Short mmCIF file of C-alpha atoms in Angstrom, two decimals:
data_model
loop_
_atom_site.label_atom_id
_atom_site.label_comp_id
_atom_site.label_asym_id
_atom_site.label_seq_id
_atom_site.Cartn_x
_atom_site.Cartn_y
_atom_site.Cartn_z
CA MET M 1 53.69 118.21 63.50
CA LYS M 2 50.25 116.81 62.95
CA LYS M 3 49.73 113.62 60.98
CA ILE M 4 49.85 114.23 57.23
CA LEU M 5 47.47 112.85 54.63
CA ARG M 6 50.23 112.54 52.06
CA LEU M 7 47.97 111.58 49.19
CA CYS M 8 46.96 115.25 49.05
CA THR M 9 50.51 116.02 48.05
CA ALA M 10 50.23 113.69 45.08
CA GLY M 11 46.98 115.12 43.76
CA ILE M 12 46.73 118.72 44.84
CA SER M 13 50.32 119.79 44.37
CA ILE M 14 49.71 119.51 40.62
CA LEU M 15 47.90 122.85 41.01
CA ALA M 16 51.26 124.54 40.88
CA VAL M 17 52.04 122.96 37.51
CA LEU M 18 49.45 124.79 35.49
CA CYS M 19 51.47 127.96 34.89
CA ASN M 20 54.83 126.37 34.21
CA CYS M 21 54.72 127.40 30.55
CA GLU M 22 56.66 130.49 29.62
CA GLU M 23 56.24 130.51 25.84
CA ALA M 24 55.27 133.80 24.28
CA GLY M 25 51.62 134.17 23.36
CA ASN M 26 48.61 136.46 23.57
CA ASP M 27 48.66 139.26 26.13
CA GLU M 28 44.97 138.92 26.91
CA LEU M 29 43.14 136.26 28.85
CA ALA M 30 40.93 133.94 26.84
CA VAL M 31 37.23 134.52 27.44
CA ALA M 32 35.37 131.57 28.93
CA SER M 33 33.23 129.77 26.38
CA ASP M 34 29.46 129.72 26.81
CA ASN M 35 29.49 126.19 25.43
CA PRO M 36 29.96 123.75 28.34
CA GLY M 37 31.06 121.09 25.90
CA ALA M 38 33.83 123.20 24.40
CA CYS M 39 37.17 121.52 23.86
CA VAL M 40 39.52 121.76 26.86
CA SER M 41 42.14 123.23 24.54
CA ASP M 42 40.31 126.51 25.06
CA GLU M 43 42.47 128.08 27.75
CA SER M 44 39.65 129.41 29.91
CA ASP M 45 37.71 126.13 29.79
CA ALA M 46 40.94 124.33 30.68
CA PHE M 47 41.24 126.33 33.88
CA ASP M 48 37.58 125.75 34.76
CA SER M 49 37.73 122.03 34.01
CA TYR M 50 40.92 121.46 35.97
CA TYR M 51 39.91 123.35 39.09
CA THR M 52 36.55 121.56 39.12
CA LYS M 53 38.48 118.30 39.21
CA CYS M 54 40.66 119.65 42.00
CA GLU M 55 37.68 120.63 44.11
CA THR M 56 36.02 117.25 43.60
CA PHE M 57 39.18 115.44 44.66
CA ILE M 58 39.70 117.62 47.72
CA ASN M 59 36.12 117.09 48.84
CA LYS M 60 36.59 113.34 48.49
CA LEU M 61 39.56 113.49 50.85
CA LEU M 62 37.66 115.77 53.19
CA ASP M 63 34.85 113.22 53.39
CA TYR M 64 37.38 110.47 54.09
CA SER M 65 39.13 112.46 56.78
CA ASN M 66 35.95 113.60 58.50
CA ALA M 67 34.37 110.13 58.31
CA GLU M 68 37.36 108.77 60.21
CA GLY M 69 36.76 111.40 62.84
CA THR M 70 40.42 112.31 62.87
CA GLY M 71 40.30 115.84 61.51
CA THR M 72 44.04 116.25 61.99
CA VAL M 73 45.07 113.90 59.19
CA PHE M 74 44.02 116.36 56.52
CA GLN M 75 46.79 118.49 55.09
CA LEU M 76 47.01 120.37 51.80
CA PRO M 77 50.48 121.50 50.78
CA LEU M 78 49.11 124.30 48.60
CA PRO M 79 51.62 127.12 48.91
CA GLU M 80 48.88 129.75 48.66
CA ILE M 81 46.88 128.18 51.49
CA GLY M 82 49.57 126.65 53.66
CA VAL M 83 49.26 123.59 55.82
CA LEU M 84 45.54 123.64 56.49
CA ASP M 85 45.70 121.70 59.73
CA GLU M 86 48.05 124.32 61.13
CA LEU M 87 46.62 127.40 59.46
CA ASP M 88 45.08 130.04 61.70
CA ILE M 89 42.22 131.62 59.75
CA GLU M 90 41.01 134.99 60.97
CA LEU M 91 37.30 135.18 61.65
CA SER M 92 35.19 138.22 60.84
CA GLU M 93 34.74 138.95 64.55
CA GLY M 94 38.50 139.05 65.11
CA ASP M 95 39.15 135.60 66.58
CA THR M 96 40.99 132.83 64.72
CA ILE M 97 40.07 129.25 63.86
CA GLU M 98 42.06 126.32 62.54
CA PHE M 99 40.89 124.69 59.34
CA SER M 100 40.44 121.32 61.06
CA ASP M 101 38.07 122.95 63.58
CA MET M 102 35.78 124.34 60.90
CA SER M 103 32.55 122.54 60.11
CA THR M 104 32.60 120.26 57.09
CA ASP M 105 30.36 122.67 55.19
CA ASP M 106 32.70 125.58 55.96
CA GLN M 107 35.73 123.50 54.98
CA ARG M 108 34.10 122.86 51.60
CA ARG M 109 33.22 126.52 51.15
CA PHE M 110 36.74 127.57 52.17
CA ILE M 111 38.29 125.26 49.57
CA HIS M 112 35.83 126.43 46.91
CA GLU M 113 36.62 130.10 47.53
CA ALA M 114 40.35 129.44 47.81
CA LEU M 115 40.41 127.63 44.47
CA LYS M 116 38.52 130.51 42.82
CA TYR M 117 41.21 132.83 44.13
CA ILE M 118 44.02 130.53 42.98
CA SER M 119 42.48 130.26 39.52
CA THR M 120 42.26 134.05 39.18
CA LEU M 121 45.80 134.47 40.44
CA GLN M 122 47.19 131.89 38.05
CA ARG M 123 45.33 133.36 35.08
CA GLN M 124 46.93 136.71 35.86
CA LYS M 125 50.34 135.09 36.17
CA ASN M 126 49.75 133.34 32.87
CA VAL M 127 49.26 136.72 31.18
CA GLN M 128 52.40 138.18 32.77
CA LEU M 129 54.45 135.22 31.62
CA LYS M 130 52.99 135.60 28.13
CA SER M 131 52.20 131.89 28.07
CA ALA M 132 50.88 130.28 24.93
CA ASP M 133 48.88 127.04 25.05
CA ILE M 134 48.82 125.46 28.51
CA SER M 135 45.96 123.07 27.74
CA ASN M 136 48.35 120.15 27.29
CA GLN M 137 49.75 120.71 30.77
CA LEU M 138 46.28 120.85 32.23
CA ARG M 139 45.29 117.66 30.44
CA LYS M 140 48.36 115.85 31.76
CA SER M 141 47.72 117.15 35.25
CA GLY M 142 44.07 116.17 34.95
CA GLU M 143 45.05 112.65 33.92
CA PHE M 144 47.23 112.32 36.99
CA LEU M 145 44.48 113.72 39.20
CA ASP M 146 41.97 111.28 37.68
CA PHE M 147 44.27 108.38 38.47
CA ALA M 148 44.88 109.59 42.03
CA SER M 149 41.14 110.03 42.53
CA GLU M 150 40.32 106.54 41.25
CA LEU M 151 43.07 105.09 43.40
CA ALA M 152 41.72 106.86 46.47
CA ASP M 153 38.21 105.56 45.73
CA ALA M 154 39.37 101.97 45.55
CA TYR M 155 41.63 102.08 48.56
CA ILE M 156 39.23 104.02 50.74
CA LYS M 157 36.48 101.52 49.90
CA ASP M 158 38.76 98.68 50.99
CA GLU M 159 39.75 100.63 54.11
CA LYS M 160 43.39 100.62 53.09
CA SER M 161 45.84 102.87 54.89
CA ILE M 162 47.17 106.16 53.61
CA THR M 163 50.60 104.55 53.32
CA GLU M 164 49.18 101.87 51.03
CA ILE M 165 47.58 104.53 48.82
CA ILE M 166 50.89 106.34 48.47
CA ASP M 167 52.77 103.11 47.78
CA ALA M 168 50.31 102.28 44.99
CA LEU M 169 50.74 105.73 43.49
CA TRP M 170 54.51 105.41 43.45
CA THR M 171 54.25 101.89 42.05
CA LYS M 172 52.74 103.42 38.89
CA TYR M 173 55.02 106.43 38.55
CA GLY M 174 58.07 105.50 40.56
CA GLU M 175 60.22 107.33 43.05
CA PRO M 176 63.58 108.28 41.51
CA ASN M 177 66.40 105.80 42.00
CA VAL M 178 69.36 104.60 39.98
CA ASP M 179 67.25 101.94 38.28
CA ASN M 180 64.28 104.00 37.07
CA VAL M 181 65.58 107.54 36.80
CA LYS M 182 65.01 107.65 33.02
CA ASP M 183 61.37 106.56 33.37
CA VAL M 184 60.79 109.16 36.06
CA ILE M 185 62.30 111.89 33.90
CA ASP M 186 60.18 110.83 30.92
CA PHE M 187 57.00 110.82 32.98
CA TRP M 188 57.47 114.07 34.86
CA SER M 189 58.86 115.97 31.90
CA SER M 190 55.51 115.39 30.19
CA PHE M 191 54.02 117.83 32.71
CA PHE M 192 56.17 120.69 31.46
CA SER M 193 55.95 122.85 28.42
CA GLN M 194 59.32 123.37 26.82
CA THR M 195 60.33 126.89 27.68
CA LYS M 196 61.93 129.75 25.84
CA GLY M 197 61.86 132.37 28.54
CA ILE M 198 61.36 135.99 27.61
CA VAL M 199 63.58 135.97 24.52
CA ASP M 200 63.16 134.27 21.17
CA VAL M 201 64.44 130.76 20.60
CA GLY M 202 67.71 130.74 18.73
CA LEU M 203 68.56 134.31 19.64
CA ALA M 204 71.10 135.15 22.31
CA PRO M 205 69.57 137.46 24.95
CA ARG M 206 70.61 141.09 24.68
CA LYS M 207 73.39 141.88 27.13
CA LEU M 208 72.77 144.98 29.23
CA THR M 209 75.38 147.52 30.19
CA TRP M 210 75.75 148.44 33.86
CA PRO M 211 73.96 151.81 33.41
CA GLU M 212 71.07 150.03 31.68
CA PHE M 213 70.98 147.36 34.38
CA ILE M 214 70.94 149.72 37.36
CA GLU M 215 68.45 152.06 35.66
CA ARG M 216 66.00 149.17 35.47
CA VAL M 217 66.80 147.42 38.76
CA GLY M 218 67.69 150.30 41.07
CA GLY M 219 64.74 151.23 43.28
CA THR M 220 62.91 148.03 42.30
CA ALA M 221 64.86 145.03 43.64
CA GLN M 222 64.95 144.84 47.43
CA LYS M 223 66.68 142.64 49.95
CA GLY M 224 65.00 139.25 49.87
CA ASP M 225 63.69 139.61 46.32
CA LEU M 226 64.55 137.01 43.69
CA PHE M 227 66.15 137.26 40.25
CA ILE M 228 65.08 134.60 37.75
CA VAL M 229 65.95 134.09 34.11
CA LEU M 230 64.06 131.39 32.25
CA PRO M 231 65.44 128.92 29.72
CA ILE M 232 65.52 129.82 26.05
CA HIS M 233 66.24 126.36 24.61
CA ASN M 234 63.41 124.01 23.69
CA ARG M 235 64.79 120.85 25.20
CA PRO M 236 63.94 118.91 28.35
CA ILE M 237 67.29 119.49 30.07
CA THR M 238 66.08 123.06 30.74
CA LEU M 239 63.94 121.57 33.49
CA PHE M 240 67.06 120.94 35.51
CA ASN M 241 68.40 124.49 35.38
CA ILE M 242 72.02 123.95 34.40
CA ASN M 243 73.70 127.29 35.02
CA GLY M 244 77.20 128.70 35.41
CA ALA M 245 78.78 130.96 32.82
CA GLY M 246 76.00 130.35 30.32
CA HIS M 247 73.23 130.45 32.87
CA HIS M 248 71.06 132.70 30.72
CA GLN M 249 70.69 129.86 28.22
CA PHE M 250 69.32 127.35 30.69
CA GLY M 251 67.63 129.29 33.46
CA HIS M 252 68.99 130.54 36.76
CA CYS M 253 67.74 132.07 40.00
CA ALA M 254 69.28 133.85 42.99
CA MET M 255 68.34 136.17 45.86
CA CYS M 256 69.17 139.81 46.55
CA ILE M 257 71.00 140.19 49.85
CA ASP M 258 70.61 143.97 49.91
CA ASP M 259 68.52 146.66 48.22
CA PHE M 260 69.46 147.83 44.74
CA THR M 261 69.31 151.63 44.57
CA PRO M 262 70.16 153.98 41.70
CA ASP M 263 73.45 154.60 43.54
CA THR M 264 74.46 150.94 43.83
CA GLN M 265 77.88 150.40 42.29
CA GLU M 266 78.76 147.60 39.89
CA ASN M 267 81.41 146.16 42.22
CA GLN M 268 78.91 145.74 45.07
CA LYS M 269 78.19 142.02 45.12
CA ILE M 270 74.69 141.76 46.53
CA ILE M 271 73.28 138.74 44.69
CA MET M 272 73.61 135.27 46.21
CA GLY M 273 72.91 131.95 44.55
CA ALA M 274 74.11 128.45 43.74
CA ILE M 275 76.26 128.17 40.64
CA GLU M 276 78.73 125.54 39.48
CA GLU M 277 81.25 126.79 42.03
CA GLY M 278 78.71 126.32 44.82
CA VAL M 279 76.66 128.81 46.84
CA THR M 280 78.39 132.13 46.39
CA ILE M 281 77.95 135.89 46.13
CA GLU M 282 77.47 136.43 42.42
CA PRO M 283 78.79 139.37 40.42
CA SER M 284 76.08 141.60 39.00
CA SER M 285 77.45 140.95 35.53
CA MET M 286 75.87 137.47 35.67
CA TRP M 287 72.55 139.30 35.38
CA PHE M 288 73.25 141.64 32.49
CA TYR M 289 70.57 139.81 30.51
CA GLU M 290 66.80 139.80 30.32
CA PHE M 291 65.25 138.46 33.54
CA TYR M 292 62.47 138.84 36.10
CA VAL M 293 62.57 140.57 39.49
CA LEU M 294 60.27 138.64 41.84
CA GLU M 295 58.83 139.29 45.27
CA ILE M 296 57.85 136.60 47.78
CA GLN M 297 54.44 137.26 49.31
CA LYS M 298 52.50 135.84 52.24
CA PHE M 299 48.74 135.32 52.24
CA HIS M 300 46.29 136.19 54.99
CA TYR M 301 42.87 134.54 55.12
CA LYS M 302 39.79 136.12 56.69
CA TRP M 303 36.65 134.00 56.96
CA ASN M 304 33.05 135.08 57.44
CA SER M 305 30.90 131.96 57.70
CA ASN M 306 27.72 134.06 57.71
CA ALA M 307 28.42 135.56 54.30
CA THR M 308 26.35 134.01 51.54
CA ILE M 309 28.65 135.38 48.83
CA SER M 310 32.46 135.36 48.96
CA PRO M 311 32.95 134.38 52.62
CA LEU M 312 36.74 134.20 52.16
CA GLU M 313 38.85 137.36 51.88
CA VAL M 314 42.46 136.82 50.83
CA THR M 315 45.11 139.50 51.26
CA ALA M 316 48.62 139.28 49.79
CA THR M 317 51.28 141.13 51.78
CA SER M 318 54.96 141.81 51.20
CA LEU M 319 57.51 140.32 53.55
CA SER M 320 58.39 142.44 56.56
CA ALA M 321 61.92 143.77 57.01
CA ASP M 322 62.54 141.13 59.69
CA GLU M 323 61.35 138.35 57.38
CA ARG M 324 63.56 139.60 54.56
CA ASN M 325 66.55 139.73 56.91
CA SER M 326 65.85 136.23 58.24
CA PHE M 327 65.53 134.89 54.69
CA VAL M 328 68.86 136.35 53.61
CA GLU M 329 70.75 135.45 56.79
CA PHE M 330 69.53 131.87 56.58
CA GLY M 331 70.75 131.68 52.99
CA LYS M 332 74.17 133.00 53.99
CA GLN M 333 74.68 129.97 56.24
CA TYR M 334 75.15 127.89 53.11
CA LEU M 335 77.80 130.02 51.43
CA GLY M 336 80.40 127.59 50.17
CA SER M 337 77.99 124.65 50.01
CA PRO M 338 78.66 122.60 46.88
CA PHE M 339 76.68 122.50 43.68
CA ILE M 340 75.10 119.15 42.86
CA ASP M 341 77.14 116.39 41.28
CA GLN M 342 76.61 117.26 37.62
CA THR M 343 77.53 113.73 36.58
CA SER M 344 74.76 112.25 38.74
CA ALA M 345 71.31 111.82 37.20
CA ILE M 346 69.87 111.31 40.68
CA ASP M 347 71.27 114.67 41.81
CA TRP M 348 69.59 116.40 38.89
CA VAL M 349 66.27 114.62 39.17
CA ALA M 350 66.10 114.58 42.98
CA SER M 351 67.61 118.01 43.62
CA LYS M 352 65.20 118.68 46.50
CA THR M 353 66.09 115.47 48.28
CA VAL M 354 69.85 116.12 48.24
CA ALA M 355 69.46 119.62 49.71
CA PRO M 356 70.90 121.08 51.89
CA GLY M 357 73.97 118.94 51.36
CA ARG M 358 74.30 120.30 47.84
CA PHE M 359 72.15 122.51 45.67
CA THR M 360 71.02 123.51 42.24
CA CYS M 361 70.20 127.20 41.90
CA ALA M 362 66.46 126.53 42.14
CA ALA M 363 66.76 124.01 44.97
CA TYR M 364 68.72 126.59 46.98
CA ILE M 365 65.96 129.22 46.66
CA TRP M 366 63.28 126.59 47.30
CA TYR M 367 65.01 125.32 50.43
CA CYS M 368 65.56 128.77 51.96
CA THR M 369 62.00 129.87 51.22
CA LYS M 370 60.51 126.70 52.70
CA GLU M 371 62.66 126.64 55.82
CA VAL M 372 62.41 130.34 56.72
CA LEU M 373 58.98 131.36 55.45
CA GLY M 374 57.12 128.05 55.37
CA ILE M 375 56.29 128.61 51.69
CA ASP M 376 56.80 125.85 49.13
CA VAL M 377 57.61 127.42 45.76
CA SER M 378 58.02 124.05 44.03
CA ILE M 379 55.59 121.43 42.80
CA PRO M 380 55.51 119.37 46.02
CA ILE M 381 55.22 115.94 44.41
CA LEU M 382 58.16 116.52 42.05
CA PRO M 383 61.56 115.51 43.45
CA THR M 384 63.18 118.35 41.52
CA VAL M 385 62.59 122.09 41.30
CA ALA M 386 63.31 124.42 38.39
CA PRO M 387 63.24 128.21 37.96
CA SER M 388 59.95 127.92 36.09
CA HIS M 389 58.34 126.32 39.15
CA ILE M 390 59.42 129.19 41.36
CA ILE M 391 58.23 132.01 39.12
CA CYS M 392 54.83 130.32 38.73
CA ALA M 393 54.26 129.70 42.45
CA PRO M 394 51.19 131.67 43.63
CA ASN M 395 53.20 133.24 46.46
CA ILE M 396 55.55 134.80 43.92
CA ARG M 397 54.72 138.21 42.44
CA ILE M 398 56.42 139.49 39.29
CA LYS M 399 57.65 142.97 40.22
CA LYS M 400 59.31 143.79 36.92
CA ILE M 401 60.56 142.26 33.69
CA ILE M 402 64.07 143.55 33.02
CA GLN M 403 64.60 143.95 29.27
#
């Protein structure tokens, strides 16, 4: 593994936050304002403002990396781009090139084009999720990015090490431990909009019958796809995806371990996830509520450095049959693994760090996806992962809303 510039994780991973709002809202995208001074609460301006900040910060780190002459220290944990130092980018003539071997100008152009693509993708996801106002999230993310950028400026000027930059960042916001877990929860929860899923607050989701369920799911959900239901309660605990018998109230996610067809029978247990009893094969009846069927995608990047317009072509592809099988078989290794200690605040807040010893439902899906496919469907800097992170990850496509 090549050396990692971990500060990128702190700043750029916030990209994944911007669609973590699932509140019902307008079905159409806001139109970008012609007034450059428009308030950032305008949704389209919020996207533009935030991604401009992202690009500026990335270029700052690129300059730092290239000035050192290391090249290999630069890594971006963007799930839609992958680990840039290790990413093979197809060239227009058919060869491949690693990001670190590209010229500085091409690296900048690659990032610019990639962020345009990410912005478009996230706007589309925002519409599908029927999000309302995400401007507060973007402002909070922008504040964090501003701080990380200022910190990098000061430390780079003083020729401090990457480790010192990260230590200073954590000094302000704190890594979770038994002494500061409440402060960490308070800080990171400010990055999330309180969710109500795809049903109205205060109303129990409509329970489907088996014929209704299989009519909607059969022929749609395939092996390796994900089921996710989002929280319906407006309270911060929904971030930590408590599930079990009332999972539909708090959010839950699991994977399909076989295809659902119109002929699938109710007693065929082909959904696997982490519930209070541990990682288990779940009965279909746990999903007789409104939820999303999701597909994990991989991205392919084709670069034409001679193109003056849109030199980067991005293609999203479904997982192959082998990849789906590998994903499911890897997940099966953890059948029987325990659920997190529900009495432990650290387990809830740091659910990613305690995996694979024990899981929440979201940490289980996150861990399998990361280990098998090399795709991070969380917000990398957060020590926890929730269903809303997964559904908003750029590598996740919404196949169908089951209602």
